[in-house]
Coordinates of C-alpha atoms in Angstrom, one line a residue:
Chain A
M25 CA 2.3 -23.5 13.4
N26 CA 5.9 -22.5 12.8
A27 CA 8.4 -23.5 10.1
G28 CA 10.2 -25.8 12.4
A29 CA 7.1 -27.8 13.0
T30 CA 6.2 -28.2 9.4
G31 CA 9.8 -28.7 8.2
Q32 CA 9.2 -26.2 5.4
A33 CA 11.8 -23.5 4.8
P34 CA 10.3 -20.1 5.5
L35 CA 11.5 -18.9 2.1
E36 CA 12.8 -20.8 -0.8
L37 CA 13.6 -19.8 -4.4
I38 CA 14.6 -22.4 -7.0
G39 CA 15.9 -21.4 -10.4
V40 CA 14.0 -18.2 -10.4
T41 CA 14.3 -16.1 -13.6
K42 CA 12.5 -12.9 -14.2
R43 CA 13.0 -10.9 -17.4
W44 CA 12.2 -7.3 -18.1
R45 CA 12.3 -5.8 -21.6
G46 CA 15.8 -4.7 -21.1
G47 CA 17.1 -8.2 -20.2
P48 CA 17.0 -10.5 -17.2
A49 CA 16.3 -9.0 -13.8
L50 CA 16.9 -12.4 -12.2
D51 CA 18.8 -15.2 -13.8
G52 CA 18.4 -18.7 -12.3
V53 CA 18.5 -17.5 -8.6
D54 CA 18.4 -20.2 -5.9
L55 CA 18.0 -19.1 -2.3
V56 CA 16.9 -20.7 0.9
V57 CA 16.2 -18.7 4.0
P58 CA 16.1 -21.2 6.9
R59 CA 14.4 -20.7 10.2
G60 CA 16.4 -18.4 12.6
A61 CA 18.8 -17.2 9.8
V62 CA 19.5 -13.7 8.8
V63 CA 20.3 -13.6 5.1
G64 CA 21.9 -10.4 3.9
L65 CA 21.0 -9.6 0.3
V66 CA 23.6 -7.3 -1.3
G67 CA 24.4 -6.0 -4.7
P68 CA 24.9 -2.8 -6.6
S69 CA 21.8 -0.7 -7.5
G70 CA 19.8 -2.5 -10.2
A71 CA 21.2 -5.9 -9.3
G72 CA 17.8 -7.3 -8.8
K73 CA 17.4 -7.3 -5.0
T74 CA 14.0 -5.7 -4.9
T75 CA 12.8 -7.8 -7.8
L76 CA 14.0 -10.9 -5.9
M77 CA 12.0 -9.9 -2.9
R78 CA 8.9 -9.2 -4.9
V79 CA 9.1 -12.6 -6.7
A80 CA 9.8 -14.3 -3.3
L81 CA 6.6 -12.8 -1.9
G82 CA 4.4 -13.6 -5.0
L83 CA 4.0 -9.9 -5.9
L84 CA 5.7 -10.7 -9.2
E85 CA 5.3 -13.8 -11.2
P86 CA 8.7 -15.4 -12.2
D87 CA 9.2 -16.3 -15.9
A88 CA 10.9 -19.6 -14.8
G89 CA 11.6 -21.4 -11.5
R90 CA 9.5 -21.3 -8.4
A91 CA 9.2 -19.4 -5.1
S92 CA 7.6 -20.7 -1.9
V93 CA 6.9 -19.4 1.5
F94 CA 6.5 -22.0 4.3
G95 CA 6.0 -24.6 1.6
V96 CA 3.2 -22.7 0.0
P97 CA 3.6 -21.3 -3.6
A98 CA 4.5 -17.6 -3.3
A99 CA 1.4 -16.6 -5.3
Q100 CA -0.7 -17.9 -2.5
I101 CA 1.2 -16.1 0.2
A102 CA -2.0 -14.8 1.8
R103 CA -2.4 -18.3 3.2
N104 CA 0.4 -17.4 5.6
S105 CA -1.4 -14.2 6.7
G106 CA 0.3 -12.7 9.7
R107 CA 3.4 -14.9 9.4
V108 CA 5.3 -12.5 7.1
G109 CA 6.5 -9.1 8.0
L110 CA 7.4 -6.8 5.2
L111 CA 9.2 -3.5 4.5
L112 CA 9.2 -2.8 0.8
D113 CA 8.8 0.3 -1.3
G114 CA 9.7 2.6 1.6
A115 CA 7.4 3.1 4.7
A116 CA 4.1 2.8 2.7
L117 CA 2.1 4.2 5.6
E118 CA -1.5 5.4 5.4
P119 CA -0.9 9.2 5.5
G120 CA -4.2 10.2 7.0
L121 CA -3.9 7.8 9.9
T122 CA -2.0 8.3 13.1
V123 CA 1.0 6.1 13.9
A124 CA -1.0 4.0 16.4
D125 CA -3.9 3.6 13.9
N126 CA -1.5 2.6 11.1
L127 CA -0.4 -0.3 13.3
E128 CA -3.9 -1.2 14.2
L129 CA -4.9 -1.1 10.5
H130 CA -2.1 -3.6 9.9
A131 CA -3.4 -5.9 12.7
I132 CA -7.0 -5.7 11.5
R133 CA -5.9 -6.5 7.9
H134 CA -4.5 -9.8 9.2
G135 CA -7.6 -10.5 11.4
R136 CA -5.7 -9.6 14.6
G137 CA -7.1 -6.3 15.6
G138 CA -6.3 -5.0 19.1
T139 CA -2.7 -6.3 19.1
D140 CA -0.7 -4.4 21.7
A141 CA 1.8 -2.2 19.9
K142 CA 3.1 -0.3 22.9
P143 CA 6.2 -2.3 23.6
L144 CA 7.4 -2.0 20.0
L145 CA 6.6 1.7 19.9
E146 CA 8.6 2.2 23.1
R147 CA 11.5 0.1 21.8
L148 CA 11.7 2.1 18.6
G149 CA 11.3 5.4 20.3
L150 CA 7.9 6.1 18.8
T151 CA 5.7 6.4 21.9
R152 CA 5.5 10.2 21.7
L153 CA 4.6 10.0 18.1
A154 CA 1.7 7.5 18.5
S155 CA -1.0 10.1 18.0
R156 CA 0.8 11.9 15.2
R157 CA -0.5 11.5 11.6
A158 CA 1.8 9.6 9.3
S159 CA 1.8 12.5 6.8
R160 CA 3.6 14.6 9.4
L161 CA 6.4 12.2 10.1
S162 CA 10.0 12.6 8.9
Q163 CA 11.3 9.9 6.6
G164 CA 13.3 8.3 9.4
E165 CA 10.3 8.3 11.7
A166 CA 8.1 6.8 9.0
I167 CA 10.6 4.0 8.4
R168 CA 10.6 3.3 12.2
V169 CA 6.9 3.0 12.1
A170 CA 7.1 0.7 9.1
L171 CA 9.6 -1.5 11.1
A172 CA 7.2 -1.6 14.0
R173 CA 4.5 -2.7 11.6
A174 CA 6.7 -5.4 10.2
L175 CA 7.5 -6.7 13.6
L176 CA 4.0 -6.2 15.2
L177 CA 2.5 -9.6 14.7
A178 CA 5.7 -11.5 15.7
P179 CA 6.1 -12.9 12.1
D180 CA 8.0 -16.1 11.3
L181 CA 9.6 -14.5 8.2
L182 CA 10.7 -10.9 7.8
V183 CA 11.5 -9.5 4.3
L184 CA 13.2 -6.1 4.7
D185 CA 14.3 -3.9 1.8
E186 CA 16.8 -1.2 3.0
P187 CA 15.4 -1.1 6.5
V188 CA 18.0 1.2 8.0
A189 CA 18.7 3.5 5.0
H190 CA 17.1 6.6 6.6
L191 CA 17.9 5.9 10.2
D192 CA 20.6 7.6 12.3
P193 CA 23.4 5.2 13.5
A194 CA 21.9 4.8 17.0
L195 CA 18.4 3.9 15.7
A196 CA 19.9 1.7 12.9
T197 CA 21.7 -0.3 15.7
T198 CA 18.4 -0.6 17.7
A199 CA 16.5 -1.8 14.6
L200 CA 19.2 -4.3 13.7
D201 CA 19.3 -5.5 17.3
L202 CA 15.5 -6.1 17.1
F203 CA 16.0 -8.2 13.9
A204 CA 18.8 -10.2 15.5
E205 CA 16.7 -10.7 18.6
A206 CA 13.8 -12.0 16.6
A207 CA 16.0 -14.4 14.7
R208 CA 17.7 -15.6 17.9
E209 CA 14.8 -15.8 20.3
R210 CA 11.8 -16.6 18.1
G211 CA 13.6 -18.3 15.2
T212 CA 12.3 -15.7 12.7
A213 CA 13.9 -16.1 9.3
I214 CA 15.1 -12.8 7.9
L215 CA 15.9 -11.7 4.4
V216 CA 17.3 -8.2 4.5
S217 CA 18.9 -6.0 1.8
S218 CA 21.1 -3.1 2.5
H219 CA 23.8 -0.9 1.0
Q220 CA 25.1 -0.3 4.5
L221 CA 27.4 -3.2 4.5
A222 CA 29.1 -2.6 7.9
E223 CA 25.7 -2.6 9.6
L224 CA 24.5 -5.6 7.7
E225 CA 27.6 -7.6 8.6
R226 CA 26.8 -7.1 12.2
V227 CA 23.5 -9.1 12.0
A228 CA 23.7 -11.3 8.9
D229 CA 24.9 -14.9 9.2
R230 CA 24.4 -15.7 5.5
L231 CA 24.9 -13.7 2.4
L232 CA 23.6 -13.6 -1.1
L233 CA 25.4 -11.2 -3.5
L234 CA 23.6 -10.4 -6.7
H235 CA 25.0 -8.7 -9.7
Q236 CA 23.0 -8.1 -12.9
G237 CA 20.4 -10.7 -11.7
K238 CA 23.0 -13.4 -11.2
V239 CA 24.1 -14.8 -7.9
L240 CA 27.9 -14.1 -7.4
L241 CA 28.1 -15.3 -3.9
H242 CA 25.9 -17.3 -1.6
G243 CA 26.6 -19.0 1.6
D244 CA 27.7 -18.7 5.2
L245 CA 29.0 -15.1 5.8
A246 CA 31.9 -16.1 8.0
E247 CA 33.1 -18.8 5.5
L248 CA 32.9 -16.3 2.7
L249 CA 34.8 -13.7 4.6
A250 CA 37.5 -16.3 5.4
T251 CA 38.1 -16.6 1.6
I252 CA 39.5 -13.0 1.5
T253 CA 43.2 -12.9 1.2
P254 CA 44.7 -12.0 4.6
A255 CA 46.2 -8.6 4.9
V256 CA 48.3 -6.5 7.3
R257 CA 48.5 -2.8 7.7
V258 CA 51.9 -1.3 8.4
A259 CA 52.9 2.3 9.4
A260 CA 56.7 2.5 9.4
R261 CA 59.7 4.8 8.8
P262 CA 61.1 5.1 6.3
L263 CA 58.2 3.8 4.3
E264 CA 60.1 3.1 1.1
K265 CA 62.6 0.9 3.0
A266 CA 59.8 -1.0 4.7
R267 CA 58.2 -1.5 1.3
A268 CA 61.4 -2.9 -0.1
V269 CA 61.8 -5.3 2.8
L270 CA 58.2 -6.5 2.6
V271 CA 58.2 -7.0 -1.2
R272 CA 61.2 -9.4 -0.8
D273 CA 59.4 -11.4 2.0
P274 CA 58.2 -14.9 0.7
Q275 CA 55.0 -14.6 2.7
V276 CA 53.9 -11.4 1.0
R277 CA 51.8 -11.5 -2.1
S278 CA 51.4 -7.8 -2.7
V279 CA 52.1 -4.4 -1.1
T280 CA 50.0 -1.3 -1.8
S281 CA 50.0 2.2 -0.4
L282 CA 47.0 3.6 1.4
R283 CA 46.3 6.9 3.1
V284 CA 44.5 6.5 6.4
D285 CA 43.7 9.7 8.4
G286 CA 46.3 11.6 6.4
V287 CA 49.1 9.1 7.1
E288 CA 50.5 6.9 4.4
V289 CA 50.5 3.3 5.3
L290 CA 51.2 0.0 3.6
R291 CA 48.6 -2.7 3.0
V292 CA 50.3 -6.0 2.7
E293 CA 48.5 -9.0 1.4
T294 CA 49.9 -12.2 2.8
A295 CA 49.7 -15.9 1.8
T296 CA 48.5 -17.0 5.2
N297 CA 46.8 -15.7 8.3
G298 CA 49.0 -14.9 11.3
A299 CA 52.0 -13.5 9.4
T300 CA 51.9 -10.2 11.4
A301 CA 54.6 -11.2 14.0
A302 CA 57.0 -12.5 11.3
L303 CA 56.7 -9.4 9.2
N304 CA 57.2 -7.2 12.3
A305 CA 60.4 -9.1 13.1
A306 CA 61.6 -8.8 9.5
L307 CA 61.1 -5.1 9.5
H308 CA 63.0 -4.7 12.9
V309 CA 65.9 -6.8 11.6
A310 CA 66.1 -4.5 8.6
G311 CA 66.3 -1.4 10.8
V312 CA 62.8 -0.1 10.0
A313 CA 61.0 1.8 12.8
V314 CA 57.5 0.2 12.9
D315 CA 54.9 2.7 14.3
S316 CA 52.1 0.2 14.0
I317 CA 51.4 -3.2 12.5
A318 CA 48.1 -5.0 12.7
P319 CA 46.2 -7.6 10.8
E320 CA 43.3 -6.3 8.7
R321 CA 39.9 -7.7 9.6
P322 CA 38.1 -9.1 6.5
T323 CA 35.0 -7.1 6.0
L324 CA 31.8 -7.5 4.0
E325 CA 32.7 -4.3 2.2
E326 CA 36.0 -5.8 1.1
L327 CA 34.3 -9.0 0.0
F328 CA 31.7 -7.0 -1.9
R329 CA 34.3 -4.8 -3.6
R330 CA 36.6 -7.7 -4.6
T331 CA 33.8 -9.9 -5.9
L332 CA 32.3 -7.2 -8.0
G333 CA 35.8 -6.3 -9.2
K334 CA 36.4 -9.9 -10.3
A335 CA 33.0 -9.9 -12.0
A336 CA 33.8 -6.7 -13.9
T337 CA 37.1 -8.1 -15.0
A338 CA 35.6 -11.4 -16.1
S339 CA 32.9 -9.6 -18.1
H340 CA 35.5 -7.2 -19.7
E341 CA 37.7 -10.2 -20.7
A342 CA 34.6 -11.9 -22.2
V343 CA 33.8 -8.9 -24.3
A344 CA 37.4 -8.0 -25.4
P345 CA 38.1 -10.9 -27.8
R346 CA 34.8 -10.3 -29.5
G347 CA 35.8 -6.7 -30.0
A348 CA 39.2 -7.8 -31.4
T349 CA 37.7 -10.1 -34.0
G350 CA 35.0 -7.6 -35.0
Chain B
M19 CA -15.3 -15.1 4.6
S20 CA -11.7 -13.9 4.6
C21 CA -12.6 -10.7 2.8
L22 CA -14.3 -9.5 6.0
A23 CA -10.9 -8.6 7.4
I24 CA -10.4 -6.4 4.3
V25 CA -13.9 -4.8 4.9
R26 CA -13.1 -4.1 8.5
A27 CA -9.6 -2.7 7.7
E28 CA -11.0 -0.5 4.9
L29 CA -13.9 0.8 7.1
F30 CA -11.3 1.5 9.9
R31 CA -9.3 3.5 7.5
L32 CA -12.3 5.4 6.2
T33 CA -13.7 6.2 9.6
H34 CA -10.3 7.2 11.1
T35 CA -9.2 9.7 8.4
R36 CA -10.4 13.3 8.0
A37 CA -11.1 12.7 4.3
G38 CA -13.1 9.6 5.2
R39 CA -15.3 11.4 7.7
L40 CA -15.7 14.4 5.4
G41 CA -17.0 12.0 2.7
V42 CA -19.9 11.1 5.0
L43 CA -20.6 14.7 6.1
V44 CA -20.5 16.6 2.8
P45 CA -23.5 15.0 1.2
A46 CA -25.5 15.3 4.4
L47 CA -24.6 19.0 4.8
L48 CA -25.4 19.7 1.1
G49 CA -28.7 17.8 1.3
G50 CA -29.8 19.3 4.6
G51 CA -28.6 22.7 3.5
Q52 CA -30.5 22.5 0.2
V53 CA -33.7 21.7 2.1
L54 CA -33.1 24.6 4.5
V55 CA -32.4 27.1 1.7
G56 CA -35.4 25.8 -0.3
E57 CA -37.6 26.3 2.8
L58 CA -36.2 29.8 3.3
L59 CA -36.8 30.8 -0.3
A60 CA -40.3 29.3 -0.1
G61 CA -41.0 31.3 3.1
V62 CA -39.7 34.5 1.5
K63 CA -41.8 33.9 -1.6
A64 CA -44.9 33.3 0.6
A65 CA -44.3 36.3 2.7
R66 CA -43.8 38.5 -0.4
A67 CA -47.0 37.2 -1.9
L68 CA -48.9 37.7 1.3
A69 CA -47.6 41.3 1.5
E70 CA -48.5 42.0 -2.1
S71 CA -51.9 40.5 -2.4
G72 CA -52.9 39.6 1.1
A73 CA -53.4 35.9 0.0
I74 CA -51.4 32.9 1.1
V75 CA -49.6 31.2 -1.8
G76 CA -51.4 28.0 -2.7
D77 CA -48.4 25.7 -2.7
A78 CA -47.7 26.4 0.9
Q79 CA -51.0 25.0 1.9
V80 CA -50.4 21.5 0.6
E81 CA -46.6 21.2 1.2
T82 CA -45.7 18.4 3.6
A83 CA -42.2 17.4 4.8
F84 CA -42.1 14.7 2.1
G85 CA -41.4 17.2 -0.7
P86 CA -38.4 18.9 1.0
L87 CA -37.1 15.4 2.1
A88 CA -37.2 14.3 -1.6
D89 CA -35.4 17.5 -2.6
G90 CA -32.7 16.7 -0.1
L91 CA -32.4 13.1 -1.3
G92 CA -32.3 13.8 -5.0
G93 CA -30.5 17.2 -5.1
L94 CA -27.0 18.5 -4.5
G95 CA -26.4 16.0 -1.6
A96 CA -27.1 13.1 -3.9
M97 CA -24.9 14.5 -6.6
A98 CA -22.1 14.9 -4.1
L99 CA -22.7 11.3 -2.9
V100 CA -22.4 10.0 -6.5
M101 CA -19.1 11.8 -6.9
I102 CA -17.9 10.5 -3.5
A103 CA -18.9 6.9 -4.4
L104 CA -17.1 7.2 -7.7
L105 CA -13.9 8.6 -6.2
T106 CA -13.8 6.5 -3.1
G107 CA -14.1 3.4 -5.4
A108 CA -11.6 4.9 -7.9
F109 CA -9.0 5.4 -5.2
T110 CA -9.5 2.2 -3.3
I111 CA -6.9 0.0 -5.0
V112 CA -4.8 2.5 -6.9
R113 CA -3.9 4.5 -3.9
E114 CA -2.4 1.4 -2.3
R115 CA -0.4 0.9 -5.4
D116 CA 0.6 4.5 -5.5
Q117 CA 1.7 4.7 -1.8
G118 CA 3.4 1.3 -1.9
S119 CA 1.0 -0.4 0.5
L120 CA -0.6 -2.9 -1.9
P121 CA 2.0 -5.6 -0.9
Q122 CA 0.9 -5.2 2.7
W123 CA -2.7 -6.1 1.7
L124 CA -1.7 -8.9 -0.6
L125 CA 0.3 -10.5 2.2
A126 CA -2.9 -10.6 4.2
R127 CA -5.5 -11.6 1.8
S128 CA -5.8 -12.9 -1.8
R129 CA -6.4 -10.6 -4.8
G130 CA -9.9 -11.8 -5.2
D131 CA -10.7 -11.1 -1.5
L132 CA -9.0 -7.7 -1.9
V133 CA -11.3 -6.6 -4.7
V134 CA -14.5 -7.9 -3.1
G135 CA -13.5 -6.7 0.3
K136 CA -12.6 -3.2 -0.9
A137 CA -15.8 -3.0 -3.0
L138 CA -18.0 -4.1 -0.1
A139 CA -16.4 -1.7 2.3
T140 CA -16.8 1.2 -0.2
C141 CA -20.5 0.2 -0.7
L142 CA -21.0 0.1 3.1
Y143 CA -19.4 3.5 3.4
V144 CA -21.6 4.9 0.7
I145 CA -24.7 3.5 2.4
V146 CA -23.6 5.1 5.7
A147 CA -23.1 8.4 3.8
F148 CA -26.6 8.0 2.3
V149 CA -28.1 7.3 5.7
A150 CA -26.5 10.6 6.9
L151 CA -27.9 12.4 3.9
F152 CA -31.3 10.9 4.6
V153 CA -31.3 11.9 8.3
A154 CA -30.0 15.4 7.5
S155 CA -32.6 15.9 4.8
M156 CA -35.4 14.5 7.0
G157 CA -34.3 16.7 10.0
A158 CA -34.2 19.8 7.8
A159 CA -37.6 19.0 6.2
A160 CA -39.2 18.4 9.6
L161 CA -38.2 21.9 10.8
R162 CA -41.2 23.6 9.0
H163 CA -43.5 20.8 8.0
D164 CA -44.9 17.5 9.2
F165 CA -44.6 14.1 7.6
S166 CA -48.4 14.1 7.0
A167 CA -50.8 13.3 4.2
I168 CA -51.1 15.6 1.2
V169 CA -54.4 17.2 1.2
D170 CA -55.7 19.5 -1.5
D171 CA -59.0 21.2 -1.2
G172 CA -60.0 18.8 1.6
F173 CA -59.2 15.8 -0.6
E174 CA -56.5 13.5 0.6
M175 CA -54.3 12.8 -2.4
A176 CA -51.8 10.6 -0.6
S177 CA -51.7 9.4 2.9
A178 CA -48.5 9.7 5.0
Q179 CA -48.1 5.9 4.9
E180 CA -48.4 5.8 1.1
L181 CA -45.8 8.6 0.9
W182 CA -43.4 6.7 3.2
I183 CA -43.8 3.7 1.0
E184 CA -43.0 5.8 -2.1
V185 CA -39.9 7.2 -0.4
A186 CA -38.8 3.6 0.5
R187 CA -39.4 2.4 -3.1
A188 CA -37.4 5.3 -4.5
V189 CA -34.5 4.7 -2.1
G190 CA -34.6 0.9 -2.8
A191 CA -34.5 1.5 -6.5
G192 CA -32.2 4.5 -6.5
L193 CA -29.5 3.3 -4.2
P194 CA -28.2 0.4 -6.5
A195 CA -27.1 3.0 -9.1
I196 CA -25.1 4.9 -6.5
L197 CA -23.5 1.7 -5.3
C198 CA -22.8 0.8 -8.9
C199 CA -20.9 4.1 -9.2
A200 CA -18.7 2.8 -6.4
C201 CA -18.1 -0.5 -8.2
F202 CA -17.4 1.3 -11.4
G203 CA -14.8 3.3 -9.5
V204 CA -13.3 0.1 -8.2
L205 CA -13.0 -1.2 -11.8
V206 CA -11.2 2.0 -12.8
S207 CA -9.0 1.7 -9.7
A208 CA -7.9 -1.8 -10.7
A209 CA -7.2 -0.7 -14.2
T210 CA -5.2 2.5 -13.7
G211 CA -1.7 3.1 -12.5
S212 CA -2.0 6.3 -10.5
V213 CA -4.5 8.2 -8.3
G214 CA -4.7 11.0 -10.8
A215 CA -5.5 8.7 -13.7
A216 CA -8.1 6.9 -11.6
A217 CA -9.9 10.2 -10.7
V218 CA -9.9 11.3 -14.4
G219 CA -10.8 7.8 -15.6
A220 CA -13.8 7.6 -13.3
V221 CA -15.2 11.1 -13.3
V222 CA -14.8 12.2 -16.9
P223 CA -16.5 9.4 -18.7
F224 CA -19.2 9.2 -16.1
T225 CA -19.9 13.0 -16.2
L226 CA -19.9 13.0 -20.0
L227 CA -22.3 10.1 -20.2
A228 CA -24.5 11.7 -17.6
L229 CA -24.6 15.0 -19.4
F230 CA -25.2 13.6 -22.9
Q231 CA -27.4 10.6 -22.0
T232 CA -30.4 12.1 -23.8
T233 CA -28.5 11.7 -27.1
L234 CA -28.2 7.9 -26.3
G235 CA -32.0 7.6 -26.4
S236 CA -33.4 4.3 -25.2
A237 CA -29.9 2.9 -25.0
A238 CA -29.3 5.0 -21.9
E239 CA -31.8 2.8 -20.1
R240 CA -29.3 0.1 -20.1
L241 CA -26.6 2.2 -18.3
F242 CA -26.5 2.6 -14.6
I243 CA -25.6 6.2 -15.1
A244 CA -29.2 6.9 -16.1
Y245 CA -30.4 5.8 -12.7
A246 CA -27.9 7.8 -10.7
P247 CA -29.1 11.1 -9.3
F248 CA -26.7 13.1 -11.4
F249 CA -28.2 15.2 -14.3
S250 CA -30.7 12.4 -14.8
E251 CA -34.5 12.7 -15.0
R252 CA -34.8 8.9 -14.9
A253 CA -33.1 8.5 -11.5
P254 CA -35.7 7.3 -8.9
L255 CA -34.3 9.7 -6.3
V256 CA -34.8 12.6 -8.7
R257 CA -38.3 11.5 -9.7
L258 CA -39.2 11.2 -6.1
T259 CA -39.2 15.0 -5.8
K260 CA -42.4 15.0 -7.9
V261 CA -43.9 11.7 -6.6
A262 CA -43.6 12.9 -3.0
R263 CA -45.6 15.9 -3.8
A264 CA -48.3 13.8 -5.5
F265 CA -48.1 15.7 -8.8
S266 CA -50.8 14.5 -11.0
D267 CA -48.6 13.9 -14.0
T268 CA -46.0 11.9 -12.1
H269 CA -46.2 8.2 -11.2
W270 CA -43.8 5.2 -11.4
E271 CA -44.1 3.5 -14.8
S272 CA -44.5 -0.2 -15.0
G273 CA -41.2 -2.0 -14.3
E274 CA -39.4 1.4 -13.9
L275 CA -38.3 0.8 -10.3
L276 CA -37.3 -2.9 -11.0
R277 CA -35.2 -1.8 -14.0
A278 CA -33.6 1.0 -11.9
A279 CA -32.5 -1.7 -9.4
L280 CA -31.6 -4.5 -11.7
V281 CA -29.6 -2.6 -14.4
P282 CA -27.1 -1.1 -12.0
G283 CA -27.0 -4.3 -9.9
G284 CA -26.0 -6.4 -12.9
E285 CA -23.5 -3.8 -14.0
A286 CA -22.0 -3.5 -10.5
V287 CA -21.3 -7.3 -10.5
A288 CA -19.8 -7.1 -14.0
C289 CA -17.5 -4.2 -12.9
L290 CA -16.3 -6.3 -9.9
V291 CA -15.7 -9.4 -12.0
L292 CA -13.6 -7.3 -14.4
A293 CA -11.8 -5.6 -11.6
W294 CA -11.0 -9.0 -10.0
F295 CA -9.7 -10.2 -13.4
I296 CA -7.4 -7.2 -13.9
T297 CA -6.1 -7.3 -10.3
R298 CA -5.3 -11.0 -10.7
K299 CA -3.2 -10.3 -13.8
R300 CA -1.4 -7.2 -12.7
A301 CA 1.8 -7.2 -10.8
A302 CA 1.6 -5.6 -7.3

């Protein structure tokens, strides 16, 4: 029975709070991972991403709130045996077993021994390693085996903590394509955390940004990216004259200098999208030679940087008055 | 029962790793080896006596294969089996925690199933290792002797059938203590945070109690350690070495075998209940 048939969200967290001795690891977190969605979980180290995953899977008990998997309380997640694929705490393979035996062990654990792992091994470039003991694999190879294990039983929900951290770019792309394919073709719900934001942006369609256990952003990734102030990059001569022209333009919010591949360029934040042509014309009229001018694509990295920057500023402002009175 | 998947998975792991296979082979090799060395030394002793006095040593006349078999079952092989039971149990849960694979198990089965399944699998594994020890000891014992009645001066002291029954009674009463060692190991495994701590936590208290059990007096009778073939005179498998030779001063005391089966049996259940309780409360 799949999530669609039951109408239950594959993964749901409502008001989840988890405290460690040093303070809250999670603070009132709400999250829904719908069927077929790829939710990117991002945040700086120590933000609470892994804790969130552990609570979501019933491996940690929350201090407040509730977590459920396919409508079943997370503490009873074993009732969904075989429906959840997991990559947490690194590869976590059985070192004395071969690659093929590690996958078979996983299938037996879920009462599905004899599941054919060959297509997955082939897809992840592991066929030649099938008879090699896990203790003799490199870190990247071990992670690939762990990914094969997570995908082996065609789960309805995948929870993946840093799945591409130790993979080379080509394999990272293959792995991410596999996730996207699972979501698209089988409706697998995916919660994936990563510090590799460019890679994550390629597959995620929703985003949850955590900072110090709190949710800073949550929603449709495209909509969140659209909230970033539009910007244009300009390479021109003379640069100072170009800056003077742009600063005076009513569409321009700010102008900053950047160095890209050893060349100094201007980053121009504009009030609206589609200002590139107008700025180009203004520079030409002012007699500036424009080498290149192009709108900047809003990226997850930019969204991440800005949101955390705002959070840091807000927390600094909240602390400052107290310091002044003390 | 849903813990059967855990049993199958754990047995798959144990039978597909080198360490797992070694755990079955080591007690058998030690037990069989001990019998062979014993036979060799007895042969040398008999030959020397024959050369010195021209007479055959008396013991050699009455020895049947039951004595060497009992030596194999209650000697070094059994001690190794006790250690393997303790350590296999002690590693069973904590190693998953250590290598990060515990969540993989908890996604498949409940914590209660995990403890019961892992304990059952460990006990089955220990039984397989014991069968290997039995077969090796029996094979080694049969090289020089027959499994025949013990006859002394033309008088049949014990028939072969009676001796087989004694062996079966000793095994039936002695095996629960070894299985309880495995369950004690599972309890330590549930309670500790690393493989190293589990090994120390299982072996050190067990060995100290085994070595100093005489100082506990009659209280030792209430501990499974007293019935494990590990520095213990009470252990049925150790006592079998004399019973199987029909020594006149050796016989099972009233209730001895029942106590040897029930005390470890009860303590094994208590260990598993405690292990289940701890695993339920601990974060994965």
